[in-house]
PDB file of C-alpha atoms in Angstrom:
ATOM      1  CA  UNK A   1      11.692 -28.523 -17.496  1.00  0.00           C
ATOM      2  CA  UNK A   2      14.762 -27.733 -19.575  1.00  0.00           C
ATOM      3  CA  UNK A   3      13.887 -31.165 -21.611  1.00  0.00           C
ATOM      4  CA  UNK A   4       9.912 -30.098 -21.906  1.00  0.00           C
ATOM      5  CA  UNK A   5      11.466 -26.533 -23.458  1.00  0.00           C
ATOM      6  CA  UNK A   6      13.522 -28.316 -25.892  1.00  0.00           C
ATOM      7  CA  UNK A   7      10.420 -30.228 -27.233  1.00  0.00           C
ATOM      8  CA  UNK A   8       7.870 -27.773 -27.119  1.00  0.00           C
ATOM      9  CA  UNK A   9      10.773 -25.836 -29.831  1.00  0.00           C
ATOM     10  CA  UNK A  10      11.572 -28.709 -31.826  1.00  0.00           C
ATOM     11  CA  UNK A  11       7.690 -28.837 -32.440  1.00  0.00           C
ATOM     12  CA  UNK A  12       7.398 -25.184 -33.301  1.00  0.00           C
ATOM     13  CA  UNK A  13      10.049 -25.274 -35.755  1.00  0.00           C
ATOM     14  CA  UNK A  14       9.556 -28.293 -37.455  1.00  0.00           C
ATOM     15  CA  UNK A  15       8.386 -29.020 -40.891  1.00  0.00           C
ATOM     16  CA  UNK A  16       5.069 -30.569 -42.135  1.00  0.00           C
ATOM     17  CA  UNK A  17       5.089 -31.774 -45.787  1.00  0.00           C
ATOM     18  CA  UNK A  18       1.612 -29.844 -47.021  1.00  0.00           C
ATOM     19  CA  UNK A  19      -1.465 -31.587 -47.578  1.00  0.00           C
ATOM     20  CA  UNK A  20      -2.547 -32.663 -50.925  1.00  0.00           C
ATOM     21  CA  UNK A  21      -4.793 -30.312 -53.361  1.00  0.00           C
ATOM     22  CA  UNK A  22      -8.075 -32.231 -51.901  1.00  0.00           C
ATOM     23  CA  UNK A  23      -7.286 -31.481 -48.180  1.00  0.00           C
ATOM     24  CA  UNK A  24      -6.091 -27.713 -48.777  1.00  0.00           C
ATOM     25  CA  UNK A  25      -9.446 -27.321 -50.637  1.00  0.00           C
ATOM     26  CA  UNK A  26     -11.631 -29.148 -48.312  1.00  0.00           C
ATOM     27  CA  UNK A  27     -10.439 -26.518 -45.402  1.00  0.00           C
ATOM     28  CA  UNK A  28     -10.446 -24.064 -47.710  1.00  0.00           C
ATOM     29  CA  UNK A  29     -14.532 -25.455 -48.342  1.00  0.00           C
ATOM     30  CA  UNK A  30     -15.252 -25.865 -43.999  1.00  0.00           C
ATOM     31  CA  UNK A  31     -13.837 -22.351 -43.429  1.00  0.00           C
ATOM     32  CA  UNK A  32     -16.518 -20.808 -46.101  1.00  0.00           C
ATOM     33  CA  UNK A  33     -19.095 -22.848 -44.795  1.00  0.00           C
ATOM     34  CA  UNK A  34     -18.420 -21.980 -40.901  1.00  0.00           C
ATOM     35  CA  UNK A  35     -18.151 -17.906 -42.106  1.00  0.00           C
ATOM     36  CA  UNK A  36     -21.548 -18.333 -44.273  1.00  0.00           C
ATOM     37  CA  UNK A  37     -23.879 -20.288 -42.780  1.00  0.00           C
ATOM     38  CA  UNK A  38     -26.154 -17.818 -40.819  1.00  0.00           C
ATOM     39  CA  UNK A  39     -26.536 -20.272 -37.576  1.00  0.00           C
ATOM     40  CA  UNK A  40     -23.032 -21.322 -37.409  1.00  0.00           C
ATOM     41  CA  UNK A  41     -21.135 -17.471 -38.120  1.00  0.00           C
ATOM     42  CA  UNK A  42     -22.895 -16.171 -34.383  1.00  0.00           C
ATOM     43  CA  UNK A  43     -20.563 -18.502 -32.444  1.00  0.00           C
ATOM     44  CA  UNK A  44     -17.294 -18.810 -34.314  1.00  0.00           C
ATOM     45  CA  UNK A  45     -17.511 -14.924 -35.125  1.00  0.00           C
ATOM     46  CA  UNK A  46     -15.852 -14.911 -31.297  1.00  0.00           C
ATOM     47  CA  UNK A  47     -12.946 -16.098 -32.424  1.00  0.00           C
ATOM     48  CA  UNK A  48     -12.800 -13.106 -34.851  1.00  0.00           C
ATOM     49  CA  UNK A  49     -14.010 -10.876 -32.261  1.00  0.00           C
ATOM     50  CA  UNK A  50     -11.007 -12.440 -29.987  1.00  0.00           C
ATOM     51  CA  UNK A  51      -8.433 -11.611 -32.613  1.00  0.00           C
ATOM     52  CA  UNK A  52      -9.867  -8.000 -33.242  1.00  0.00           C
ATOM     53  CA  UNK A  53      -9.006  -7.392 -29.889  1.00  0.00           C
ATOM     54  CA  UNK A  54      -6.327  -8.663 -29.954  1.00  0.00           C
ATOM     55  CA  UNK A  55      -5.162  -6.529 -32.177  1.00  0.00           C
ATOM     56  CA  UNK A  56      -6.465  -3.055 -31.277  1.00  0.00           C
ATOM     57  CA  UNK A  57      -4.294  -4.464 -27.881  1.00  0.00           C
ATOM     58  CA  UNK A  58      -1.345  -5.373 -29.828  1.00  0.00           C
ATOM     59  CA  UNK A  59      -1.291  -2.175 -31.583  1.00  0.00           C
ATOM     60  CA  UNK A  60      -1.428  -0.236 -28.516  1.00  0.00           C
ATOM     61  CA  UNK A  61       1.301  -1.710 -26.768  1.00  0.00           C
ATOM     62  CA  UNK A  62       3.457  -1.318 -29.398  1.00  0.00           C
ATOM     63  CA  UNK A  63       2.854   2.429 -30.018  1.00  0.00           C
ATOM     64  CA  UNK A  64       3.039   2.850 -26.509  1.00  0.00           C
ATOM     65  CA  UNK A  65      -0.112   3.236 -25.084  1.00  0.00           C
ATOM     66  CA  UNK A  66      -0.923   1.775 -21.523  1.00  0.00           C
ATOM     67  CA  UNK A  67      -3.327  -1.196 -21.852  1.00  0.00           C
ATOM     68  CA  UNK A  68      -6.200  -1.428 -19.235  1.00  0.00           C
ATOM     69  CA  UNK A  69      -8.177  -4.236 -20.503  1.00  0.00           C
ATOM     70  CA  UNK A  70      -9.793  -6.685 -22.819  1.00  0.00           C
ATOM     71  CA  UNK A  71     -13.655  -7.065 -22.464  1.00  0.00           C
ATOM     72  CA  UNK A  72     -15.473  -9.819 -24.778  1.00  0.00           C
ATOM     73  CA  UNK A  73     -19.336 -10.145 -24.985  1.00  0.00           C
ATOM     74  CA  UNK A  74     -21.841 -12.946 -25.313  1.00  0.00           C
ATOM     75  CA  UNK A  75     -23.184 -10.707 -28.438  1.00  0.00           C
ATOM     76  CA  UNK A  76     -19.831 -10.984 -30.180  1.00  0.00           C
ATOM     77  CA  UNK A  77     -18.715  -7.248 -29.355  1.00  0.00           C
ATOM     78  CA  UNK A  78     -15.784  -6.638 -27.331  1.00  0.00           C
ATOM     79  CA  UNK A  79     -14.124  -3.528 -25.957  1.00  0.00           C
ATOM     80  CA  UNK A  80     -10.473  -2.959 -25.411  1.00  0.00           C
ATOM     81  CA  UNK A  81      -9.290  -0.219 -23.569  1.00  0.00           C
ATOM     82  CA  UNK A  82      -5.465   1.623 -23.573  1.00  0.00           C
ATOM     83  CA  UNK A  83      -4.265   4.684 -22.024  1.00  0.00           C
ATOM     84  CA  UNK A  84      -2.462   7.518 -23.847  1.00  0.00           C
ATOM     85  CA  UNK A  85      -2.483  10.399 -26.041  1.00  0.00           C
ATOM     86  CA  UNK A  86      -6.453  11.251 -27.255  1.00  0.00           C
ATOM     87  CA  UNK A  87      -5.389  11.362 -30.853  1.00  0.00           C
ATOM     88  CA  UNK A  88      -2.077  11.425 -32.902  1.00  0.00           C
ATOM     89  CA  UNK A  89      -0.684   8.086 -34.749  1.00  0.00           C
ATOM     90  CA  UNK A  90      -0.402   5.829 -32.046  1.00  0.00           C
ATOM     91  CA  UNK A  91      -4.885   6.447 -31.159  1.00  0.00           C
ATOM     92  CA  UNK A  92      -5.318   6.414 -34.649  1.00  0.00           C
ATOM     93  CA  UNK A  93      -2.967   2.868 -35.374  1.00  0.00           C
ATOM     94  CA  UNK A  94      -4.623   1.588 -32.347  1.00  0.00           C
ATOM     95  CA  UNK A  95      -8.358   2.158 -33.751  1.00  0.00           C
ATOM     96  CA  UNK A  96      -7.613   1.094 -37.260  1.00  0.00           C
ATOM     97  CA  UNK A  97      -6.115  -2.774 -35.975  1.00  0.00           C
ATOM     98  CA  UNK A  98      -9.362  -4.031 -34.944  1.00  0.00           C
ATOM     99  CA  UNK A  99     -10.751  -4.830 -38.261  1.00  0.00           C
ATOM    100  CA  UNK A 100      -7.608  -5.260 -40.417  1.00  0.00           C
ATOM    101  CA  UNK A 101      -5.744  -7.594 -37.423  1.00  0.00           C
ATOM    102  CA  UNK A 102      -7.559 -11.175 -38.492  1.00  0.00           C
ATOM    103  CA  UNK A 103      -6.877 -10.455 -41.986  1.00  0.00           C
ATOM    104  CA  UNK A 104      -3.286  -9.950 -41.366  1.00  0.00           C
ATOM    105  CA  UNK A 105      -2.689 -12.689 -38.948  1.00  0.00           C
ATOM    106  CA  UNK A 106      -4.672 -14.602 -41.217  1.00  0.00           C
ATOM    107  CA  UNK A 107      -2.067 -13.463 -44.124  1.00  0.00           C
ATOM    108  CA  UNK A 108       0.782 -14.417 -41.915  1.00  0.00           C
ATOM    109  CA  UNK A 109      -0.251 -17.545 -41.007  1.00  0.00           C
ATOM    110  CA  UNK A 110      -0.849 -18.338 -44.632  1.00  0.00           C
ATOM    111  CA  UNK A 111       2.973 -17.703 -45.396  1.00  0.00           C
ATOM    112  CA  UNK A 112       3.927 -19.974 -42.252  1.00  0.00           C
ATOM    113  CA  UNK A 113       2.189 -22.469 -43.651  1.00  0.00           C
ATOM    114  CA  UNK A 114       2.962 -22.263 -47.525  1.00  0.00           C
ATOM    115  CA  UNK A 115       6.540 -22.850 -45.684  1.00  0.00           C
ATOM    116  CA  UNK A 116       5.639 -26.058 -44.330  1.00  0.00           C
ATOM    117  CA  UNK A 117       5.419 -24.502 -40.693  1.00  0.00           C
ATOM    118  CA  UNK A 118       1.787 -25.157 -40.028  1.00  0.00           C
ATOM    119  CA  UNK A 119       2.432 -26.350 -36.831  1.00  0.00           C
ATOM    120  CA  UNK A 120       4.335 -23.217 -35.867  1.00  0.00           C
ATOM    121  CA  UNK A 121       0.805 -21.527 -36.251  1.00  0.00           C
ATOM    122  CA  UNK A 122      -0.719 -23.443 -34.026  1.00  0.00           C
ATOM    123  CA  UNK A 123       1.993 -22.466 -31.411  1.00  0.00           C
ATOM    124  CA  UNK A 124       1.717 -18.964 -32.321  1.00  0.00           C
ATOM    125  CA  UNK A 125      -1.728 -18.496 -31.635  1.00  0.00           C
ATOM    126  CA  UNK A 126      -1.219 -20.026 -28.115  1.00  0.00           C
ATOM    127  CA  UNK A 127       0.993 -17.345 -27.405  1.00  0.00           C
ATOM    128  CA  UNK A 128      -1.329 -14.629 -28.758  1.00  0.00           C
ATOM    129  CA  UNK A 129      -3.803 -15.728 -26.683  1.00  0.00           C
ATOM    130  CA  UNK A 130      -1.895 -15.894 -23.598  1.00  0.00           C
ATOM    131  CA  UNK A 131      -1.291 -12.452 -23.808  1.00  0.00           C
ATOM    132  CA  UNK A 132      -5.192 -11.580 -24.228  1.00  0.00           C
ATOM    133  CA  UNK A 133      -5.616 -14.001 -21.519  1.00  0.00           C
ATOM    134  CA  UNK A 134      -3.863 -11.574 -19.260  1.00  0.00           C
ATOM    135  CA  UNK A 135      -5.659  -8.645 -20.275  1.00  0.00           C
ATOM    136  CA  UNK A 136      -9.294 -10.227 -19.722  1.00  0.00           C
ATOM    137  CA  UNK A 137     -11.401  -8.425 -17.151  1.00  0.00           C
ATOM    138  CA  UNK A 138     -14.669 -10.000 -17.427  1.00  0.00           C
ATOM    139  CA  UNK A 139     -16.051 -13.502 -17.196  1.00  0.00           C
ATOM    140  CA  UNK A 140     -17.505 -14.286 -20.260  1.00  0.00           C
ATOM    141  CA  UNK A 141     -13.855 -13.586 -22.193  1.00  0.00           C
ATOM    142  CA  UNK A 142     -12.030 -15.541 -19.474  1.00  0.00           C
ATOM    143  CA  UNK A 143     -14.129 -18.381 -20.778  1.00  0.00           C
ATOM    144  CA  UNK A 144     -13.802 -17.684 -24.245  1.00  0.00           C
ATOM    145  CA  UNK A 145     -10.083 -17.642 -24.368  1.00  0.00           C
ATOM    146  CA  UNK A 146     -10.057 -20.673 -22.088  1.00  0.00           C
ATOM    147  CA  UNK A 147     -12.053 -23.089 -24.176  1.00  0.00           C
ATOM    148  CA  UNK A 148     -10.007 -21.443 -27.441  1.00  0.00           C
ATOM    149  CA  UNK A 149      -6.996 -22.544 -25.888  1.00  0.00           C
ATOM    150  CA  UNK A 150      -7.457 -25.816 -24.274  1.00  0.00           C
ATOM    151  CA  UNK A 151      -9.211 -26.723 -28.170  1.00  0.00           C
ATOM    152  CA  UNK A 152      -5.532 -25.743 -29.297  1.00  0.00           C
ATOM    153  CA  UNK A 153      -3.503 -27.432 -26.668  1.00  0.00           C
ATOM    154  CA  UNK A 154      -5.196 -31.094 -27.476  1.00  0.00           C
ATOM    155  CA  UNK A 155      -4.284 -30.493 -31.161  1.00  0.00           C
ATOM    156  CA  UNK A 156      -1.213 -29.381 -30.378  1.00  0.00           C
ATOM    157  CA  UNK A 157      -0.110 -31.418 -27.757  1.00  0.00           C
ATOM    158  CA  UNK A 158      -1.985 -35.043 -29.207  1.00  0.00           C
ATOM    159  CA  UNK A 159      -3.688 -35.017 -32.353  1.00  0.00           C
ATOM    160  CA  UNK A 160      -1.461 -36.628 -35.015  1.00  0.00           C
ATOM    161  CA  UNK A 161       0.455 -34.360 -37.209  1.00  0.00           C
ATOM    162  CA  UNK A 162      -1.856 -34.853 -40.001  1.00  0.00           C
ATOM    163  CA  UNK A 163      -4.806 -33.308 -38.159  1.00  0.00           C
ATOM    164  CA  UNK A 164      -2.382 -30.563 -36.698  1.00  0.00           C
ATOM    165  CA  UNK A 165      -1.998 -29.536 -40.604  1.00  0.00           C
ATOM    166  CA  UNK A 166      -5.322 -29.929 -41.382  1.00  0.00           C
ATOM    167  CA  UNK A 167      -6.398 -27.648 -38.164  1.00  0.00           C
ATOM    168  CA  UNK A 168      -3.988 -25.086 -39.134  1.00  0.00           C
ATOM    169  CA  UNK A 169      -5.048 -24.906 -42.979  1.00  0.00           C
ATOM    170  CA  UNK A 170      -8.384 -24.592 -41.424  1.00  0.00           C
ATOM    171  CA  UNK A 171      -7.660 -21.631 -38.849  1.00  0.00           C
ATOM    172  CA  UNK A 172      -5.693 -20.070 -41.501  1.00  0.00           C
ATOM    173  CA  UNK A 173      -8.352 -20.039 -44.263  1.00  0.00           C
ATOM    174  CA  UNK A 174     -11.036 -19.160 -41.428  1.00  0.00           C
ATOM    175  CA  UNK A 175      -9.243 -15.611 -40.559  1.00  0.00           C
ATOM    176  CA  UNK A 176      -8.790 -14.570 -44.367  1.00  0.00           C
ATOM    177  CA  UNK A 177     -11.965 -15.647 -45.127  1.00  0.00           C
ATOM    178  CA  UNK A 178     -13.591 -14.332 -41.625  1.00  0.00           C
ATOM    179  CA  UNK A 179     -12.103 -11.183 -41.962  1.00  0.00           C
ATOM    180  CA  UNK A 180     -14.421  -9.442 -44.420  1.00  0.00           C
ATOM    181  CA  UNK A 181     -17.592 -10.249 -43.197  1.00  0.00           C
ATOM    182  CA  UNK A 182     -17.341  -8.442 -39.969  1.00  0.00           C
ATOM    183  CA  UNK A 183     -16.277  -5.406 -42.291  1.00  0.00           C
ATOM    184  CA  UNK A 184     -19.575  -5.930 -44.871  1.00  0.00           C
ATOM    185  CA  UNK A 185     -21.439  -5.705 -41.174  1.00  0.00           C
ATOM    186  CA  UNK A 186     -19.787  -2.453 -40.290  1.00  0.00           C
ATOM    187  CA  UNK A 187     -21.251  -1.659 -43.931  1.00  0.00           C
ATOM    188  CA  UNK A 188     -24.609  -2.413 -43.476  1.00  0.00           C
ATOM    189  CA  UNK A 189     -25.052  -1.600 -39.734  1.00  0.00           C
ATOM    190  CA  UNK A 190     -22.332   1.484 -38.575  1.00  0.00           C
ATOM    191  CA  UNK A 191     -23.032   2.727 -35.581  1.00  0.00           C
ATOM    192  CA  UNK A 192     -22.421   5.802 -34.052  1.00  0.00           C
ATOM    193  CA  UNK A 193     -19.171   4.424 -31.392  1.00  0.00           C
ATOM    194  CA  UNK A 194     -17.696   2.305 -34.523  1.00  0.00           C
ATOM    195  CA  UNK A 195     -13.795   1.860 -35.126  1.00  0.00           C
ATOM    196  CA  UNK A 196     -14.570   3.619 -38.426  1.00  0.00           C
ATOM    197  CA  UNK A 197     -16.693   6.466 -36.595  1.00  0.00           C
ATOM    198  CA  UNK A 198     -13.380   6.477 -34.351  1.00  0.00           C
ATOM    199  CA  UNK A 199     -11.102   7.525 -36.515  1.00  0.00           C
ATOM    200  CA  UNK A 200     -13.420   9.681 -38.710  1.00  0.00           C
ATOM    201  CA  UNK A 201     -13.367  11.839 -35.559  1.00  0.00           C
ATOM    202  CA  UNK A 202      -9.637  11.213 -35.373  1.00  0.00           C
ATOM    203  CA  UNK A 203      -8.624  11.905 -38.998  1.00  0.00           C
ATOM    204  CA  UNK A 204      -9.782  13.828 -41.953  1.00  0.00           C
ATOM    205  CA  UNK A 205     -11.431  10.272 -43.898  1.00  0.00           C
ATOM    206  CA  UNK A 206     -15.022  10.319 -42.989  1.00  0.00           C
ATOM    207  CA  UNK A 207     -16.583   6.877 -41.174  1.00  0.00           C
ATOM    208  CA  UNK A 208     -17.299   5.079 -44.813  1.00  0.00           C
ATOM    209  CA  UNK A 209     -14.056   5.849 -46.029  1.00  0.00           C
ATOM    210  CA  UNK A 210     -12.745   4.046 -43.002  1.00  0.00           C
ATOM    211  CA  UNK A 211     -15.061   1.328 -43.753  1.00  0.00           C
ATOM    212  CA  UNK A 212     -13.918   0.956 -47.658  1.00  0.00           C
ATOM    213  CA  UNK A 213     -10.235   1.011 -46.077  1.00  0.00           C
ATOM    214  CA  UNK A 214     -10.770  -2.127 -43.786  1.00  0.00           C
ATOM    215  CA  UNK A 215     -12.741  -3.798 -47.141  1.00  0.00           C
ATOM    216  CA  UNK A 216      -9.535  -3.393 -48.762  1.00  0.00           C
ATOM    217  CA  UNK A 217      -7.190  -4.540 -46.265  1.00  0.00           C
ATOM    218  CA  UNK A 218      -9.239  -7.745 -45.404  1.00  0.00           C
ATOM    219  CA  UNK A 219      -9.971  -8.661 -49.077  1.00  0.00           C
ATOM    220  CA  UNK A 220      -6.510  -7.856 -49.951  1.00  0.00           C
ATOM    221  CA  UNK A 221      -5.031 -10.187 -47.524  1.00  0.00           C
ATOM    222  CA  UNK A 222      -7.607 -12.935 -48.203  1.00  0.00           C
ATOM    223  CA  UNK A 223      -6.762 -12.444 -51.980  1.00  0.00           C
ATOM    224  CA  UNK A 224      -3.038 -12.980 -51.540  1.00  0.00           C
ATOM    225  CA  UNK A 225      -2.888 -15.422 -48.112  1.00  0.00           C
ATOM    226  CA  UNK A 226      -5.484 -17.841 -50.332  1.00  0.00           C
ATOM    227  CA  UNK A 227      -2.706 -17.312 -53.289  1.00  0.00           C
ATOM    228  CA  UNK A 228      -0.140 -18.373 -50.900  1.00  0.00           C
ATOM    229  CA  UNK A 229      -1.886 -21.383 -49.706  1.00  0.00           C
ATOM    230  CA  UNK A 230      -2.676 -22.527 -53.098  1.00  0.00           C
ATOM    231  CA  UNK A 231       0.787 -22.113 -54.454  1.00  0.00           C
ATOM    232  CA  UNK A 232       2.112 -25.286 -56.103  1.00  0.00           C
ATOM    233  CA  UNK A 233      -0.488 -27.118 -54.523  1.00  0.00           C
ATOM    234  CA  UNK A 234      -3.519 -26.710 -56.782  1.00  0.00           C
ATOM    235  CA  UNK A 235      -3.434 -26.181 -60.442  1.00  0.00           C
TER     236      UNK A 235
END
């Protein structure tokens, strides 16, 4: 066990040299076309839906509310559910996570792998979803996370370090890039139990100033974690 431990941590923190200027842009290329084409975006918008979660659970448990549960839909919604105060910062950090949590996981795992850690991603987003995995309380999200995480083990565990790169680049790109169009949704088609409806009740911004809010944060982060990926690689 002890010797598994110490390889599973070598892994994490090793360094990958980064991929050329054609690779970086060619996942860079697949994540655009997997978040624009209209028949593809209905099945990988789970793993955004997964992350937004995620992070509404995240939130919670670090402003000390009492999570109660993780729900994920066939449609792509999901519901997460804490226990605490009705409204103050911690409700109102907790409903504003959802939207803005792929953009800045996306942004962080953008400055992993600028840093050569790309692999480290990887490993992070096992743990992430271990801890959703504990939190699921309904079928179809207990698959979800399942399939999302054996797909991660395999690269992980055997793909060659090349493809582990590559994967990461990809996964990376994919939540700066997936981040906004959930947001331009929310834009076109609010409805009344919406995050931003949320925390128009919760706060003096009304609902579309919510909604301009999470179009800044998710651009933002795209802007600068695409920056960061590009950085001495492509000029």
């Amino acid at each position: 066990m002890a010797a598994f431990a110490r390889e599973v941590w070598d892994r994490i923190t090793s360094t990958q040299p980064a991929p050329s200027p054609t690779v970086i842009l060619a996942t860079a290329g697949l994540a655009a076309l997997l978040v624009l084409t209209p028949r593809v975006w209905p099945f990988v918008r789970h793993a955004i839906t997964l992350v937004h979660e995620g992070s509404h659970a995240t939130v919670a448990v670090l402003t000390g509310r009492r999570l109660a549960g993780i729900r994920l839909h066939s449609d792509t919604s999901g519901l997460t559910v804490s226990v605490g105060r009705p409204r103050g910062p911690g409700m109102v950090a907790t409903a504003a996570a959802g939207y803005l949590g792929p953009g800045v996981l996306g942004l962080g795992a953008a400055w992993l792998t600028s840093r050569g850690h790309a692999v480290a991603v990887l490993w992070v987003l096992l743990l992430m979803l271990v801890g959703v995995l504990i939190q699921i309380r309904n079928w179809f999200g207990l698959w979800s996370v399942l399939v999302t995480g054996s797909a991660l083990v395999a690269v992980t565990w055997w793909a060659p370090e090349v493809w582990q790169s590559a994967t990461a680049y990809t996964i990376t790109w994919f939540l700066l890039l997936g981040a906004t169009r959930p947001v331009l949704e929310l834009l076109a088609h609010r409805g009344p139990g919406s995050d931003a409806d949320v925390l128009a009740r919760l706060t003096h911004l009304p609902a579309l100033g919510w909604v301009l809010v999470f179009g800044a944060g998710t651009v933002g982060a795209a802007v600068l974690g695409g920056s960061l990926l590009l950085a001495d690689h492509v000029r």
